[in-house]
mmCIF file of C-alpha atoms in Angstrom:
data_model
loop_
_atom_site.group_PDB
_atom_site.id
_atom_site.type_symbol
_atom_site.label_atom_id
_atom_site.label_comp_id
_atom_site.label_asym_id
_atom_site.label_seq_id
_atom_site.Cartn_x
_atom_site.Cartn_y
_atom_site.Cartn_z
ATOM 1 C CA UNK A 107 0.000 0.000 0.000
ATOM 2 C CA UNK A 108 1.534 3.332 -0.983
ATOM 3 C CA UNK A 109 2.124 5.850 1.754
ATOM 4 C CA UNK A 110 3.032 9.465 1.548
ATOM 5 C CA UNK A 111 5.422 10.670 4.180
ATOM 6 C CA UNK A 112 7.357 13.892 4.075
ATOM 7 C CA UNK A 113 11.087 13.320 4.143
ATOM 8 C CA UNK A 114 12.734 14.804 7.223
ATOM 9 C CA UNK A 115 16.370 15.819 7.115
ATOM 10 C CA UNK A 116 18.644 15.897 4.161
ATOM 11 C CA UNK A 117 21.601 17.790 2.920
ATOM 12 C CA UNK A 118 22.825 20.962 4.609
ATOM 13 C CA UNK A 119 25.976 22.994 4.398
ATOM 14 C CA UNK A 120 26.726 24.943 7.556
ATOM 15 C CA UNK A 121 29.666 26.140 9.652
ATOM 16 C CA UNK A 122 30.400 24.493 12.986
ATOM 17 C CA UNK A 123 31.454 26.394 16.087
ATOM 18 C CA UNK A 124 35.085 25.618 15.242
ATOM 19 C CA UNK A 125 34.692 27.574 11.992
ATOM 20 C CA UNK A 126 34.712 24.481 9.747
ATOM 21 C CA UNK A 127 32.228 23.954 6.925
ATOM 22 C CA UNK A 128 30.202 20.776 7.565
ATOM 23 C CA UNK A 129 27.553 18.646 5.874
ATOM 24 C CA UNK A 130 25.608 15.629 7.173
ATOM 25 C CA UNK A 131 28.238 13.431 5.546
ATOM 26 C CA UNK A 132 30.720 14.702 8.168
ATOM 27 C CA UNK A 133 28.698 12.834 10.802
ATOM 28 C CA UNK A 134 28.092 9.547 8.945
ATOM 29 C CA UNK A 135 28.582 6.539 11.173
ATOM 30 C CA UNK A 136 27.051 8.326 14.170
ATOM 31 C CA UNK A 137 23.486 9.069 15.124
ATOM 32 C CA UNK A 138 22.735 12.790 14.893
ATOM 33 C CA UNK A 139 20.580 14.355 17.603
ATOM 34 C CA UNK A 140 19.509 17.612 15.957
ATOM 35 C CA UNK A 141 17.905 20.559 17.724
ATOM 36 C CA UNK A 142 17.193 23.987 16.238
ATOM 37 C CA UNK A 143 17.284 27.049 18.492
ATOM 38 C CA UNK A 144 19.184 30.218 19.313
ATOM 39 C CA UNK A 145 21.495 31.348 22.071
ATOM 40 C CA UNK A 146 19.313 34.297 23.150
ATOM 41 C CA UNK A 147 16.367 31.949 23.799
ATOM 42 C CA UNK A 148 15.324 32.258 27.418
ATOM 43 C CA UNK A 149 13.032 29.282 27.798
ATOM 44 C CA UNK A 150 12.794 26.374 25.393
ATOM 45 C CA UNK A 151 16.421 26.099 24.253
ATOM 46 C CA UNK A 152 18.013 26.010 27.727
ATOM 47 C CA UNK A 153 15.446 23.454 28.884
ATOM 48 C CA UNK A 154 15.743 21.165 25.844
ATOM 49 C CA UNK A 155 19.532 21.384 25.644
ATOM 50 C CA UNK A 156 19.770 20.560 29.361
ATOM 51 C CA UNK A 157 17.345 17.667 28.972
ATOM 52 C CA UNK A 158 19.225 16.323 25.942
ATOM 53 C CA UNK A 159 22.601 16.699 27.680
ATOM 54 C CA UNK A 160 21.294 14.865 30.747
ATOM 55 C CA UNK A 161 19.931 12.051 28.542
ATOM 56 C CA UNK A 162 23.369 11.680 26.932
ATOM 57 C CA UNK A 163 24.964 11.496 30.393
ATOM 58 C CA UNK A 164 22.521 8.741 31.319
ATOM 59 C CA UNK A 165 23.560 6.772 28.223
ATOM 60 C CA UNK A 166 27.159 6.523 29.429
ATOM 61 C CA UNK A 167 29.560 5.243 26.768
ATOM 62 C CA UNK A 168 26.711 4.702 24.293
ATOM 63 C CA UNK A 169 26.484 8.490 24.035
ATOM 64 C CA UNK A 170 29.718 8.343 22.022
ATOM 65 C CA UNK A 171 27.604 6.978 19.157
ATOM 66 C CA UNK A 172 25.519 10.158 19.056
ATOM 67 C CA UNK A 173 26.569 13.550 17.718
ATOM 68 C CA UNK A 174 24.343 16.247 19.230
ATOM 69 C CA UNK A 175 23.964 19.236 16.903
ATOM 70 C CA UNK A 176 22.540 22.650 17.813
ATOM 71 C CA UNK A 177 21.509 24.480 14.635
ATOM 72 C CA UNK A 178 20.846 28.163 15.132
ATOM 73 C CA UNK A 179 17.717 29.814 13.777
ATOM 74 C CA UNK A 180 19.325 33.210 14.466
ATOM 75 C CA UNK A 181 22.407 33.382 12.218
ATOM 76 C CA UNK A 182 22.613 37.181 12.603
ATOM 77 C CA UNK A 183 23.646 36.850 16.261
ATOM 78 C CA UNK A 184 24.839 33.237 16.509
ATOM 79 C CA UNK A 185 28.253 33.299 14.887
ATOM 80 C CA UNK A 186 30.610 30.330 15.321
ATOM 81 C CA UNK A 187 32.317 32.223 18.150
ATOM 82 C CA UNK A 188 29.037 32.952 19.965
ATOM 83 C CA UNK A 189 27.943 29.309 19.626
ATOM 84 C CA UNK A 190 31.313 28.078 20.894
ATOM 85 C CA UNK A 191 31.159 30.291 23.965
ATOM 86 C CA UNK A 192 27.519 29.376 24.644
ATOM 87 C CA UNK A 193 28.059 25.611 24.354
ATOM 88 C CA UNK A 194 31.529 25.296 25.920
ATOM 89 C CA UNK A 195 30.448 25.462 29.550
ATOM 90 C CA UNK A 196 26.759 24.585 29.299
ATOM 91 C CA UNK A 197 26.592 21.738 26.779
ATOM 92 C CA UNK A 198 30.117 20.649 25.799
ATOM 93 C CA UNK A 199 28.956 17.539 23.925
ATOM 94 C CA UNK A 200 27.089 19.728 21.431
ATOM 95 C CA UNK A 201 28.400 21.042 18.157
ATOM 96 C CA UNK A 202 26.882 24.396 17.237
ATOM 97 C CA UNK A 203 26.042 25.023 13.593
ATOM 98 C CA UNK A 204 25.391 28.311 11.846
ATOM 99 C CA UNK A 205 25.588 29.716 8.335
ATOM 100 C CA UNK A 206 24.169 32.375 6.098
ATOM 101 C CA UNK A 207 20.470 33.169 6.329
ATOM 102 C CA UNK A 208 19.949 31.173 3.130
ATOM 103 C CA UNK A 209 21.860 28.152 4.461
ATOM 104 C CA UNK A 210 19.864 28.203 7.707
ATOM 105 C CA UNK A 211 16.601 28.461 5.754
ATOM 106 C CA UNK A 212 17.600 25.422 3.694
ATOM 107 C CA UNK A 213 18.361 23.413 6.864
ATOM 108 C CA UNK A 214 15.044 24.492 8.423
ATOM 109 C CA UNK A 215 13.173 23.424 5.277
ATOM 110 C CA UNK A 216 14.923 20.032 5.279
ATOM 111 C CA UNK A 217 13.772 19.373 8.865
ATOM 112 C CA UNK A 218 10.377 21.089 8.504
ATOM 113 C CA UNK A 219 11.290 23.512 11.287
ATOM 114 C CA UNK A 220 9.330 26.696 11.854
ATOM 115 C CA UNK A 221 11.261 29.727 13.086
ATOM 116 C CA UNK A 222 10.584 33.376 12.403
ATOM 117 C CA UNK A 223 12.041 36.556 13.833
ATOM 118 C CA UNK A 224 9.578 38.488 16.008
ATOM 119 C CA UNK A 225 10.614 42.055 16.768
ATOM 120 C CA UNK A 226 10.099 43.421 20.252
ATOM 121 C CA UNK A 227 10.746 46.926 21.607
ATOM 122 C CA UNK A 228 14.550 47.056 21.526
ATOM 123 C CA UNK A 229 15.315 43.478 20.649
ATOM 124 C CA UNK A 230 13.889 40.437 18.955
ATOM 125 C CA UNK A 231 13.162 36.811 19.659
ATOM 126 C CA UNK A 232 12.775 33.845 17.323
ATOM 127 C CA UNK A 233 9.848 31.582 18.137
ATOM 128 C CA UNK A 234 10.686 28.142 16.786
ATOM 129 C CA UNK A 235 9.828 24.454 16.627
ATOM 130 C CA UNK A 236 11.139 22.634 19.693
ATOM 131 C CA UNK A 237 11.466 19.084 18.341
ATOM 132 C CA UNK A 238 14.701 17.154 18.746
ATOM 133 C CA UNK A 239 15.329 14.983 15.688
ATOM 134 C CA UNK A 240 17.158 11.653 15.700
ATOM 135 C CA UNK A 241 18.904 10.653 12.472
ATOM 136 C CA UNK A 242 20.518 7.211 12.109
ATOM 137 C CA UNK A 243 24.209 6.649 11.216
ATOM 138 C CA UNK A 244 23.229 6.602 7.534
ATOM 139 C CA UNK A 245 21.657 10.058 7.897
ATOM 140 C CA UNK A 246 18.070 8.856 7.672
ATOM 141 C CA UNK A 247 15.301 10.175 9.893
ATOM 142 C CA UNK A 248 14.428 7.855 12.779
ATOM 143 C CA UNK A 249 12.052 9.892 14.932
ATOM 144 C CA UNK A 250 11.670 13.140 16.810
ATOM 145 C CA UNK A 251 11.062 13.966 20.457
ATOM 146 C CA UNK A 252 8.938 16.755 21.842
ATOM 147 C CA UNK A 253 10.097 19.063 24.614
ATOM 148 C CA UNK A 254 7.802 17.282 27.093
ATOM 149 C CA UNK A 255 9.841 14.054 27.051
ATOM 150 C CA UNK A 256 11.973 13.670 30.193
ATOM 151 C CA UNK A 257 15.729 13.038 30.148
ATOM 152 C CA UNK A 258 15.136 9.512 31.437
ATOM 153 C CA UNK A 259 12.548 8.783 28.730
ATOM 154 C CA UNK A 260 14.825 10.218 26.056
ATOM 155 C CA UNK A 261 17.812 8.182 27.289
ATOM 156 C CA UNK A 262 15.716 4.995 27.211
ATOM 157 C CA UNK A 263 14.477 5.757 23.695
ATOM 158 C CA UNK A 264 17.995 6.524 22.444
ATOM 159 C CA UNK A 265 19.350 3.333 24.035
ATOM 160 C CA UNK A 266 16.626 1.391 22.243
ATOM 161 C CA UNK A 267 17.507 2.942 18.883
ATOM 162 C CA UNK A 268 21.217 2.241 19.395
ATOM 163 C CA UNK A 269 20.470 -1.393 20.317
ATOM 164 C CA UNK A 270 18.154 -1.771 17.293
ATOM 165 C CA UNK A 271 20.838 -0.372 15.011
ATOM 166 C CA UNK A 272 23.474 -2.753 16.433
ATOM 167 C CA UNK A 273 21.202 -5.765 15.883
ATOM 168 C CA UNK A 274 20.556 -4.756 12.270
ATOM 169 C CA UNK A 275 24.150 -3.893 11.365
#
């Protein structure tokens, strides 16, 4: 029976927080845990990044099979240097990714992520989708997790996906 499912993920070309140009092919052989956000976010991003980091801690050595990626939706402010400083102390397992506005738009489209700048009095915010996407070591979409999943639930789900992948490899 034919099904119609939208493809999630795909090719992107971005710059990591070390200043290197990267594509999904750079992470082949590892699961990618992909979250879109921005460093000036005061609510969702700190909570999800903390939850994801805690889940990776709970995985122990299995976490080495996962590359957590934080893709900015605010490339005007989130330069590689800003991402590096933001992630260094808070979420050192993460690799921050940024790029031109066009490159970020292409990555958002690939993952079906909503994010749009909303101007405020003297500043702006960027409301955005808060899903965390899991891609397998071949770069294919596995699933996504909402921001309501706990660190323990996420760790258990990730452990299950790693075990399933090992059985099928």
